[in-house]
PDB file of C-alpha atoms and ligand atoms in Angstrom:
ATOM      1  CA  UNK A   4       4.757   3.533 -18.316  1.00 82.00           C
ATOM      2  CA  UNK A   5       3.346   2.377 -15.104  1.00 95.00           C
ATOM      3  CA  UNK A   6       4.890   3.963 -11.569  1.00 95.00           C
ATOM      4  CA  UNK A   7       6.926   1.488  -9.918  1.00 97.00           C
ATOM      5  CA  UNK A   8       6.649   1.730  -6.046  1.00 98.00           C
ATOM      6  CA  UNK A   9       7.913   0.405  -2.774  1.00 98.00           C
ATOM      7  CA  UNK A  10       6.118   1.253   0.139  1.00 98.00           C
ATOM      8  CA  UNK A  11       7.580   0.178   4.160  1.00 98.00           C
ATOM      9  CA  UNK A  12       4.692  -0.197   6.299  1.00 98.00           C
ATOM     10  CA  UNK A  13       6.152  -0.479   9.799  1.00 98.00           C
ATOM     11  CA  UNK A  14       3.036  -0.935  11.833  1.00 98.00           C
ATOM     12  CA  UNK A  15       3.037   0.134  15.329  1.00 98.00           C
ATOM     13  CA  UNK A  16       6.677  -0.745  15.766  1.00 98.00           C
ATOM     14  CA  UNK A  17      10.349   1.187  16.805  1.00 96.00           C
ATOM     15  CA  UNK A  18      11.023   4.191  18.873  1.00 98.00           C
ATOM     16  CA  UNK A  19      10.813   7.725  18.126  1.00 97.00           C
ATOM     17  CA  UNK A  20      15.158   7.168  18.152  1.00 98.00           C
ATOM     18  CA  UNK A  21      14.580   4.286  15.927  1.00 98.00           C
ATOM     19  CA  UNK A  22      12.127   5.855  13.529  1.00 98.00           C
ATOM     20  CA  UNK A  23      14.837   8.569  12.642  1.00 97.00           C
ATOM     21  CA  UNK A  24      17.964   6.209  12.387  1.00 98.00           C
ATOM     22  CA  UNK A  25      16.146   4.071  10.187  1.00 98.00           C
ATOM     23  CA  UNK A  26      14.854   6.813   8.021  1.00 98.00           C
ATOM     24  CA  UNK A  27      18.531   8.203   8.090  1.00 98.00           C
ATOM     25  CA  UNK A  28      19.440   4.893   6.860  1.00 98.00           C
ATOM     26  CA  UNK A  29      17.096   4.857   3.821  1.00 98.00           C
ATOM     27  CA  UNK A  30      17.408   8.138   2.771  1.00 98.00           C
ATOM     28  CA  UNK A  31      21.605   7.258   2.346  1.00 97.00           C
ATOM     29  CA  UNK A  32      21.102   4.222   0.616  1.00 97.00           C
ATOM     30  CA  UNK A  33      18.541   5.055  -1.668  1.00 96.00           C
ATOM     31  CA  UNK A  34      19.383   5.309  -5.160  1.00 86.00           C
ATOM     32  CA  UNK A  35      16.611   7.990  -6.326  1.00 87.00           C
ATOM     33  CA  UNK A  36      17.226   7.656  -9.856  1.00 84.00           C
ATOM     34  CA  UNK A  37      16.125   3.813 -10.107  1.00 86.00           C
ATOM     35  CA  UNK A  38      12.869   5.315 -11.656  1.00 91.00           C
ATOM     36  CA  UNK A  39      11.521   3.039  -8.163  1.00 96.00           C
ATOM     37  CA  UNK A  40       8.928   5.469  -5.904  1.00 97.00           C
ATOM     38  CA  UNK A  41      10.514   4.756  -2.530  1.00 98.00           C
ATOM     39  CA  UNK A  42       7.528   5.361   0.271  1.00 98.00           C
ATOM     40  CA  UNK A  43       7.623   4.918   4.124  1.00 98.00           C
ATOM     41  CA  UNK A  44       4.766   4.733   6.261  1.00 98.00           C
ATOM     42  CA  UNK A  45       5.607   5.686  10.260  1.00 98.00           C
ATOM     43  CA  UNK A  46       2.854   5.631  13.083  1.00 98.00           C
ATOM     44  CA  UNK A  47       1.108   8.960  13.687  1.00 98.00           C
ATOM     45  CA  UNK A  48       2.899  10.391  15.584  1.00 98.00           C
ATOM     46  CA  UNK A  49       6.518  10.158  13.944  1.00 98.00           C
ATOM     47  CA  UNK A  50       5.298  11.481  10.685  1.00 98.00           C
ATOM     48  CA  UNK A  51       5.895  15.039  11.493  1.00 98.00           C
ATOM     49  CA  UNK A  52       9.869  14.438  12.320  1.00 98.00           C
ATOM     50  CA  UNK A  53      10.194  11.946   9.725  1.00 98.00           C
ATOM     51  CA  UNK A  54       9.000  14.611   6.939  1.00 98.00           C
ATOM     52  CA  UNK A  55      11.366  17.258   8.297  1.00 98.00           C
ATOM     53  CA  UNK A  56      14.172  14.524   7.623  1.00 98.00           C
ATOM     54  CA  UNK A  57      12.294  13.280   3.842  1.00 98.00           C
ATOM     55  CA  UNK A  58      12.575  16.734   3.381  1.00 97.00           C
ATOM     56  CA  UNK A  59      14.940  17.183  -0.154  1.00 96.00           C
ATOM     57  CA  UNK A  60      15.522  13.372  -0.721  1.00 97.00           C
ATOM     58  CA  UNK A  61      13.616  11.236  -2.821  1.00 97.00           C
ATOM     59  CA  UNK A  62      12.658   9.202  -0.127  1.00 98.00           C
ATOM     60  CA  UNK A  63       8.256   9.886   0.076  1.00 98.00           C
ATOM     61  CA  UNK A  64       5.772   9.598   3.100  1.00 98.00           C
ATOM     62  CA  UNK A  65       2.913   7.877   3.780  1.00 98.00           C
ATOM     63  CA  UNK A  66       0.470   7.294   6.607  1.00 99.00           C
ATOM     64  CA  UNK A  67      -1.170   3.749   7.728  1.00 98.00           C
ATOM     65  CA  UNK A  68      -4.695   4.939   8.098  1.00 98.00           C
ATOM     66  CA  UNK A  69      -7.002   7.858   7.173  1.00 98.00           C
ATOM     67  CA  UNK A  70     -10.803   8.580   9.067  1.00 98.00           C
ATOM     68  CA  UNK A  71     -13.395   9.052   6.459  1.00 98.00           C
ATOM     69  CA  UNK A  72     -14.686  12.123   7.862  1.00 98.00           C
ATOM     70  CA  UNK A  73     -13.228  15.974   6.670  1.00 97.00           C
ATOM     71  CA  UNK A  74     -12.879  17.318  10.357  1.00 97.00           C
ATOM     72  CA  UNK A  75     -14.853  17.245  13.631  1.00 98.00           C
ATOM     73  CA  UNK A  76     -15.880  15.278  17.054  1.00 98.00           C
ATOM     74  CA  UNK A  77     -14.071  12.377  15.936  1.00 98.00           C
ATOM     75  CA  UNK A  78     -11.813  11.388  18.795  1.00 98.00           C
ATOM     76  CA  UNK A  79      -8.579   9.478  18.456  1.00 98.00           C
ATOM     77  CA  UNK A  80      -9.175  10.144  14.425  1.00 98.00           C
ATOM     78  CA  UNK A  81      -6.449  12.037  11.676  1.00 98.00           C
ATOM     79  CA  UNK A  82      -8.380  13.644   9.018  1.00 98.00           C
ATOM     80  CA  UNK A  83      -6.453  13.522   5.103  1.00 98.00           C
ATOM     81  CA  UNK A  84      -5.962  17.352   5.455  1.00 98.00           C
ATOM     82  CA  UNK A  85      -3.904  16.584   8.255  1.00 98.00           C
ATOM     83  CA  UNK A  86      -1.809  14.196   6.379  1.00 98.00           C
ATOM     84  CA  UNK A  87      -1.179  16.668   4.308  1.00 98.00           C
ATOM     85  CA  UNK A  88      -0.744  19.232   6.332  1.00 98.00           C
ATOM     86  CA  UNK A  89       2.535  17.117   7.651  1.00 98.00           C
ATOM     87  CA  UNK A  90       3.761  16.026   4.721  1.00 98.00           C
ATOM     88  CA  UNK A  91       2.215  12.766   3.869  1.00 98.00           C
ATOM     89  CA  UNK A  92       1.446  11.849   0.099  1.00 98.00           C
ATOM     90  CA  UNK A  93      -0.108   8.692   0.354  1.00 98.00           C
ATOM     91  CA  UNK A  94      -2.137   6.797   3.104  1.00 99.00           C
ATOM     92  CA  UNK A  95      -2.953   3.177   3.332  1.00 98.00           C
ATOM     93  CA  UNK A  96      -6.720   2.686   3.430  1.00 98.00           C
ATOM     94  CA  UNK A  97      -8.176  -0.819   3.865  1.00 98.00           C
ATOM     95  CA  UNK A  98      -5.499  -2.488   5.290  1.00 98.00           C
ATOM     96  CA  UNK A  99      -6.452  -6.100   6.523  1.00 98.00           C
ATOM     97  CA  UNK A 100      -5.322  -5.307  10.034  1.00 98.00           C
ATOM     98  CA  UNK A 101      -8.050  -2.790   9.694  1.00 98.00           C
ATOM     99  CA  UNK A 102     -10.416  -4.655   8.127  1.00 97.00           C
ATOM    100  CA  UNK A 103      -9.422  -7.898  10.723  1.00 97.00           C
ATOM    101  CA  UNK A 104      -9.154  -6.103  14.595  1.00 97.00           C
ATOM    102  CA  UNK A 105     -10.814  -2.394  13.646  1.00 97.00           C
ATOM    103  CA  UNK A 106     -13.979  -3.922  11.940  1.00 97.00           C
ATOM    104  CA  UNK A 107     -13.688  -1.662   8.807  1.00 98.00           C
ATOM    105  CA  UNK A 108     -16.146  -2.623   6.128  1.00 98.00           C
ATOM    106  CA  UNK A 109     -15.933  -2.595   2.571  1.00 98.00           C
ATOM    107  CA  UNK A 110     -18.180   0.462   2.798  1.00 98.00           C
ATOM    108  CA  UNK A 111     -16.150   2.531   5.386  1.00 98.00           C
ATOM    109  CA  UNK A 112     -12.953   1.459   3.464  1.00 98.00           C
ATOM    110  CA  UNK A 113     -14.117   3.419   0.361  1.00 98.00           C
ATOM    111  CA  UNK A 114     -15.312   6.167   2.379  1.00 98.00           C
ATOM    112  CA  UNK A 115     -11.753   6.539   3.116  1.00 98.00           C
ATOM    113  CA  UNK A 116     -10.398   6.214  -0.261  1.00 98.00           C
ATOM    114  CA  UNK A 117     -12.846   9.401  -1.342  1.00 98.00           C
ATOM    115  CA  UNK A 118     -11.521  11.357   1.637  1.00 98.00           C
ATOM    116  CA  UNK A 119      -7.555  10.661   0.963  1.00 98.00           C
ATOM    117  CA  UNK A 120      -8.210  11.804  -2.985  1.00 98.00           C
ATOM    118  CA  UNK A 121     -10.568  14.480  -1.932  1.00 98.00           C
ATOM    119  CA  UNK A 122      -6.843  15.961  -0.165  1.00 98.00           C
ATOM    120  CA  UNK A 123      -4.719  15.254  -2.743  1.00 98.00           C
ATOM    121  CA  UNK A 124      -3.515  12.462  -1.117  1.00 98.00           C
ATOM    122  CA  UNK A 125      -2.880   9.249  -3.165  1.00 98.00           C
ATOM    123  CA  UNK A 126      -4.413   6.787  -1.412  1.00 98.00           C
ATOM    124  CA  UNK A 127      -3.107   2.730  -1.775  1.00 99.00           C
ATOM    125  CA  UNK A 128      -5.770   0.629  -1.461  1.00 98.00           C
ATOM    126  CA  UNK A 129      -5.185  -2.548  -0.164  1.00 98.00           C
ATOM    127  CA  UNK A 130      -6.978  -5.720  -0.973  1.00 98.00           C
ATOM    128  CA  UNK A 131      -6.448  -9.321  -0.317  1.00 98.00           C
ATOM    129  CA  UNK A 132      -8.545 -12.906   0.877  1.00 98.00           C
ATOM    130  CA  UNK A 133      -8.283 -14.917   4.067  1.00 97.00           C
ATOM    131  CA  UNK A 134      -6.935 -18.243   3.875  1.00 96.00           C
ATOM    132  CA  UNK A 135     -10.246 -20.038   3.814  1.00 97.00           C
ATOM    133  CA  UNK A 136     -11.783 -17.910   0.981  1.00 98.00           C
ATOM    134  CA  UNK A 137      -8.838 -19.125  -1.171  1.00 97.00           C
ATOM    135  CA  UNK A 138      -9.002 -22.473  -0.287  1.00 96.00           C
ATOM    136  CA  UNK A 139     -12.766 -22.389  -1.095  1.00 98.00           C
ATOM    137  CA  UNK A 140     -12.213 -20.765  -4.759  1.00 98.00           C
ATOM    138  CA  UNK A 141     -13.496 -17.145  -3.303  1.00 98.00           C
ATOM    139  CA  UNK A 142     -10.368 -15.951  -4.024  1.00 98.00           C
ATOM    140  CA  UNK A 143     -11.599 -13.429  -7.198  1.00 98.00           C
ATOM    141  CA  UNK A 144     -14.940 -12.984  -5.584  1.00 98.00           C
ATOM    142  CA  UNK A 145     -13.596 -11.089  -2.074  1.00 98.00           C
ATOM    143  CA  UNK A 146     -11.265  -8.948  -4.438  1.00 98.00           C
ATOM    144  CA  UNK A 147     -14.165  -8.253  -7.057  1.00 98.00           C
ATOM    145  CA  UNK A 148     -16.224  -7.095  -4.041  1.00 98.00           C
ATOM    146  CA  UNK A 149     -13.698  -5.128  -2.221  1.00 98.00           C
ATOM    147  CA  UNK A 150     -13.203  -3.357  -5.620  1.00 98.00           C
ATOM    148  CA  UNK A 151     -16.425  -2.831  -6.278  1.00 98.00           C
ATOM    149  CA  UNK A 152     -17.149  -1.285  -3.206  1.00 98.00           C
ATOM    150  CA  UNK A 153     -14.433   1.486  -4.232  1.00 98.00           C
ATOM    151  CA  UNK A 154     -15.322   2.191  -7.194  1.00 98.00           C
ATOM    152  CA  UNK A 155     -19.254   2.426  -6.689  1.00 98.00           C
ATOM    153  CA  UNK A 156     -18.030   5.496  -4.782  1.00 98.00           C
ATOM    154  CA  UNK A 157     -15.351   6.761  -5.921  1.00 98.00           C
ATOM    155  CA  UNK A 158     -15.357   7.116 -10.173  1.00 98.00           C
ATOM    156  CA  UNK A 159     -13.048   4.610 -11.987  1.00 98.00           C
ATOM    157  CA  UNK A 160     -11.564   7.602 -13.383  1.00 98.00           C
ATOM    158  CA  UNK A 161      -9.519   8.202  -9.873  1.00 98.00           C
ATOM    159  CA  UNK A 162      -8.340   5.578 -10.260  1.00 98.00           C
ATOM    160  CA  UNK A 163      -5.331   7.392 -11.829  1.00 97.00           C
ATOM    161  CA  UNK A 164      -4.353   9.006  -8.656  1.00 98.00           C
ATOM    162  CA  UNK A 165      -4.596   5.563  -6.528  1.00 98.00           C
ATOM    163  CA  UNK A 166      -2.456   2.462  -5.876  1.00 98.00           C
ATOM    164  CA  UNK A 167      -3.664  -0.950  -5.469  1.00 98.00           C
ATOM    165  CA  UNK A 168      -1.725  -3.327  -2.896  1.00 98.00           C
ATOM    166  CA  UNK A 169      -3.141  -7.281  -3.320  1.00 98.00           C
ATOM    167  CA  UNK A 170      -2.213  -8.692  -0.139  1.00 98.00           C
ATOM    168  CA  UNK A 171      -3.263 -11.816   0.535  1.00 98.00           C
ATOM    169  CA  UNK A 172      -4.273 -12.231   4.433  1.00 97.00           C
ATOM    170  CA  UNK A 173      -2.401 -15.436   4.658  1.00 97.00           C
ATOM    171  CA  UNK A 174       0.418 -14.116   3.888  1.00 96.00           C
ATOM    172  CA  UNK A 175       0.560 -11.100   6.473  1.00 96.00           C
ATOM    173  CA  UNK A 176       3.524 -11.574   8.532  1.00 91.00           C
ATOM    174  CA  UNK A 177       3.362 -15.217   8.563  1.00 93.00           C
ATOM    175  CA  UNK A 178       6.116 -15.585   6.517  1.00 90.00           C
ATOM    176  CA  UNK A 179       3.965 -17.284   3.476  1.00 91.00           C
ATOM    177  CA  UNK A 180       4.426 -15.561   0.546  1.00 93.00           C
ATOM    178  CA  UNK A 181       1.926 -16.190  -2.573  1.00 95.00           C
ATOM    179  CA  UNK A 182       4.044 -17.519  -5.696  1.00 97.00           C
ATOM    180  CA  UNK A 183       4.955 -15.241  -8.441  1.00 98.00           C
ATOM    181  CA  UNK A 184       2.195 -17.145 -10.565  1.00 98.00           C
ATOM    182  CA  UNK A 185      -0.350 -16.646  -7.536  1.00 98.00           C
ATOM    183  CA  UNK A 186       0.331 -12.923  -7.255  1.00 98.00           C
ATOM    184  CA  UNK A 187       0.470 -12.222 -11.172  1.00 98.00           C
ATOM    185  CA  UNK A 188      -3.016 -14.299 -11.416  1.00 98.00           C
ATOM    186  CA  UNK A 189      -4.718 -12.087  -9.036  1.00 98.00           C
ATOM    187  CA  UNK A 190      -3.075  -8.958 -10.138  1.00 98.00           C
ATOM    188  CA  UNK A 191      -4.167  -9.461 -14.159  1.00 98.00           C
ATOM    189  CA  UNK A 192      -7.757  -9.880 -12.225  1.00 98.00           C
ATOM    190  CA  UNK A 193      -7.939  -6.580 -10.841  1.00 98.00           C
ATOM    191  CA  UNK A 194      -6.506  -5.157 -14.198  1.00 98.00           C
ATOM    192  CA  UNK A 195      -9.510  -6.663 -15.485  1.00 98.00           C
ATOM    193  CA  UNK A 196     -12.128  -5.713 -13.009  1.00 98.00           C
ATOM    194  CA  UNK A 197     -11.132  -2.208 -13.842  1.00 98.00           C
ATOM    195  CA  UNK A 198     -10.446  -2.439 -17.473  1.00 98.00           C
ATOM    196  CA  UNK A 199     -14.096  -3.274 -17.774  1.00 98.00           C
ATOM    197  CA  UNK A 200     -14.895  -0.079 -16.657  1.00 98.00           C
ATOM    198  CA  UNK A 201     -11.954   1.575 -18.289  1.00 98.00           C
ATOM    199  CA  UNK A 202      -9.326   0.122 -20.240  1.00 98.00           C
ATOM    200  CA  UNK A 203      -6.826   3.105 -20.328  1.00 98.00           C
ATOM    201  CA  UNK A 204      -7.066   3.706 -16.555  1.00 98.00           C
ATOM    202  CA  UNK A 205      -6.565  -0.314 -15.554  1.00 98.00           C
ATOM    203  CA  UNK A 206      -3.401  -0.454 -17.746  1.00 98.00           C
ATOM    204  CA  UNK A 207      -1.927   2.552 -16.106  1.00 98.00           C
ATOM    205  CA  UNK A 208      -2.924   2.081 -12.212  1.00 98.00           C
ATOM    206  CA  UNK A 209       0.089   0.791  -9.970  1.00 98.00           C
ATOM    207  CA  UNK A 210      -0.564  -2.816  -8.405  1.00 98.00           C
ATOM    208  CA  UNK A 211       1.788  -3.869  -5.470  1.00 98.00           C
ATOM    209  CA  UNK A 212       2.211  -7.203  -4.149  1.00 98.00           C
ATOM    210  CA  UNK A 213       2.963  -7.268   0.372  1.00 98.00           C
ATOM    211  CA  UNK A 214       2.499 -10.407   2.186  1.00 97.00           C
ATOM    212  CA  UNK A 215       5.874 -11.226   3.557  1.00 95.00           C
ATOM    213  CA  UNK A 216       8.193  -9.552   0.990  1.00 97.00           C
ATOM    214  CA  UNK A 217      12.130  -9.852   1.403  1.00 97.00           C
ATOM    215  CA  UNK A 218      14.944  -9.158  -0.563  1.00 97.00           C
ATOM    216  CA  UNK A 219      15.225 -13.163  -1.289  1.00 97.00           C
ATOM    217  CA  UNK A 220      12.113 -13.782  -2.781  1.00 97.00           C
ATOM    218  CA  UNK A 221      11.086  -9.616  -4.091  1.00 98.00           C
ATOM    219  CA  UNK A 222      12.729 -10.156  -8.095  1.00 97.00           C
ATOM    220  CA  UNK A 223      10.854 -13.442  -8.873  1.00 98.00           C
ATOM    221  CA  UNK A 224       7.469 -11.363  -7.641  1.00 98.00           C
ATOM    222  CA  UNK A 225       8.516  -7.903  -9.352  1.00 98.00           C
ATOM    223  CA  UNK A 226       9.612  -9.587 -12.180  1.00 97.00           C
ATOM    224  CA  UNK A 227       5.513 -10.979 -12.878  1.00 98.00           C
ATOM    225  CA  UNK A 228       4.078  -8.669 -15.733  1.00 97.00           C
ATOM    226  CA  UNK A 229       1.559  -7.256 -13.283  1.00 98.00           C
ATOM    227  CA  UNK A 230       3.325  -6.656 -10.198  1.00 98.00           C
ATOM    228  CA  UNK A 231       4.348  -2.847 -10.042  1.00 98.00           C
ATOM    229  CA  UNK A 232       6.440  -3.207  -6.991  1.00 98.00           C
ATOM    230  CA  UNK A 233       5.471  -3.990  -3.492  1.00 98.00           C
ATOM    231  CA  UNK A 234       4.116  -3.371   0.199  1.00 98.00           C
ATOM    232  CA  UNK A 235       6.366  -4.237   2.438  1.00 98.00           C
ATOM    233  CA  UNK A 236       5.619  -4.592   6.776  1.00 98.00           C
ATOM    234  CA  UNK A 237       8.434  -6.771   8.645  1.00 97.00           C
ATOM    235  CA  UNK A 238      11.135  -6.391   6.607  1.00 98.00           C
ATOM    236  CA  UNK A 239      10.752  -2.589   5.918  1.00 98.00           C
ATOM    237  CA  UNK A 240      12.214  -2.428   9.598  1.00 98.00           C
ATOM    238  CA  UNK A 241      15.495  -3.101   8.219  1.00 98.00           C
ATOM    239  CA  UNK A 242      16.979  -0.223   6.229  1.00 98.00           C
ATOM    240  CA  UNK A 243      19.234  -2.998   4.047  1.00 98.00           C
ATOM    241  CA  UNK A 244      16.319  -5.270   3.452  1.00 98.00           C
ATOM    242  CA  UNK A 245      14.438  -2.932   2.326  1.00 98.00           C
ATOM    243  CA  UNK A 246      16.501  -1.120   0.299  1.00 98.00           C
ATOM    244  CA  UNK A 247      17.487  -4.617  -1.370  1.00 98.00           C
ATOM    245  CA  UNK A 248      13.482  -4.845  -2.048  1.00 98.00           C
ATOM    246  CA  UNK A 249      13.801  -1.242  -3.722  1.00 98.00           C
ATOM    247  CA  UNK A 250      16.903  -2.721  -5.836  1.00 97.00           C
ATOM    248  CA  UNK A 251      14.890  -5.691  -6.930  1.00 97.00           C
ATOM    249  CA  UNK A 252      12.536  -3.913  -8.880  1.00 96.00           C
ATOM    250  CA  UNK A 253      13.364  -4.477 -12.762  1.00 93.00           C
ATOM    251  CA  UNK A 254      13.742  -1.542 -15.115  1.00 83.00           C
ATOM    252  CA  UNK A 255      10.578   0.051 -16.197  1.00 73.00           C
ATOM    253  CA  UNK A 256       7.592  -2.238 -17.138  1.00 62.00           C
ATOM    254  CA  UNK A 257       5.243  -0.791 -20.277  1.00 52.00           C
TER     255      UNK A 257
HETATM  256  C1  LIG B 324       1.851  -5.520   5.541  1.00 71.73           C
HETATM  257  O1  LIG B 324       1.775  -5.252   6.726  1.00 71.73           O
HETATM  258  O2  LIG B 324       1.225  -4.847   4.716  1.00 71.73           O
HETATM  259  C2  LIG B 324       2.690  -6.642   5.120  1.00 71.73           C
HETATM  260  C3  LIG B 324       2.714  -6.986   3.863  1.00 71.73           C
HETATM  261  O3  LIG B 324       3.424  -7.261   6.125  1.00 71.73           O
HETATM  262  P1  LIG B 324       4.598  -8.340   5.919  1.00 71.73           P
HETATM  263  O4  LIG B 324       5.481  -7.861   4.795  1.00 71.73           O
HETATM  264  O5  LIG B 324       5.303  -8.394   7.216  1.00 71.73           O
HETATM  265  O6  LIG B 324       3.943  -9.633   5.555  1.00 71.73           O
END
């Protein structure tokens, strides 16, 4: 059986006040036995308070952003170890934000990855193509290669402690959302990418769908053979939203 997962990315968005009423709000209306992993990613600098509240629920924490590096002279930068150190379990790494306005390469992106697992952090990697690479048919190429540059540092074999997020650029907060039958076409892709290096460790790896995810359109995506559950930005800013996303996940995929 494959995890199932829901993770809020809120950005850089909301108040230290609004952080903890919306977590508040999660935590009360989450029902922890939907067999659903339930994940929220706050800035920085919330994730120490927001732990202390996660603390005993089944609510789980994750960070936006991890630097590549173990420790040292790396100003402005917040190593895995101190993820962990406050609470986090996962981190995003490769977001397209990142890749867009930060100018992270495929290269420094799997850097990353390495140094989330190398803390025991699971680390959701999150791949996706600009608007003009699928409308010229580069669609499974800029995925392939974004893979690839993972896993030709990291072993396929971690794999099994990582999460996959296909978001298409396009449909970042522009309220475009990829059909069920785009999402599930690019999904059994990277199943396949890494089934040719190993079979058992493709069929077991959780792949989430984000690009402007909402309770209306989250069961016609989840429902998709291939989509494990999703990464959510906008509308994990709502505590009902979201937790309608976390509802729409079907029982338990093989
Ligand atoms: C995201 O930021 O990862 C995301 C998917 O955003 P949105 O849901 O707002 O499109």
């Amino acid at each position: 059986m494959r995890r199932q997962i829901v993770a809020g990315n809120w950005k850089m968005h909301g108040s230290r006040a609004e952080a903890t009423q919306l977590v508040d709000s999660i935590v009360a209306g989450f029902n922890g036995g939907s067999g659903v992993d339930c994940v929220v990613c706050p800035p920085f600098v919330y994730l120490h308070e927001v732990s202390r509240q996660l603390r005993g629920t089944a609510v789980q924490l994750g960070a936006q952003d991890v630097c590549a590096e173990a420790q040292g002279a790396f100003t402005g930068e917040v190593s895995a170890a101190m993820l962990r150190d406050v609470g986090c379990q996962y981190v995003l790494v490769g977001h397209s934000e990142r890749r867009a306005l930060y100018g992270e390469s495929d290269a420094a992106v799997a850097r990353k990855f390495a140094a989330a697992l190398a803390r025991g952090l699971t680390p959701i990697l999150c791949v996706g193509e600009l608007l003009a690479e699928r409308e010229s048919g580069r669609t499974f190429e800029i995925i392939g290669r974004q893979l690839d540059a993972v896993m030709a540092v990291s072993d396929v074999s971690t794999l099994a402690r990582a999460v996959i997020a296909y978001e298409p650029v396009w449909a970042i907060g522009t309220g475009l959302t990829a059909s069920p039958e785009q999402a599930q076409d690019v999904h059994a892709f990277v199943r396949g990418r890494i089934a040719a290096r190993d079979a058992t460790i493709a069929a077991a790896v959780p792949l989430l769908y984000g690009g402007s995810v909402k309770a209306g359109n989250a069961a016609e995506l989840f429902a998709k053979p291939d989509v494990d559950g999703g990464l959510i930005g906008g509308a994990s800013l709502k505590a009902e939203e979201f937790l309608a996303i976390c509802a729409a996940v079907p029982a338990r995929k093989s």
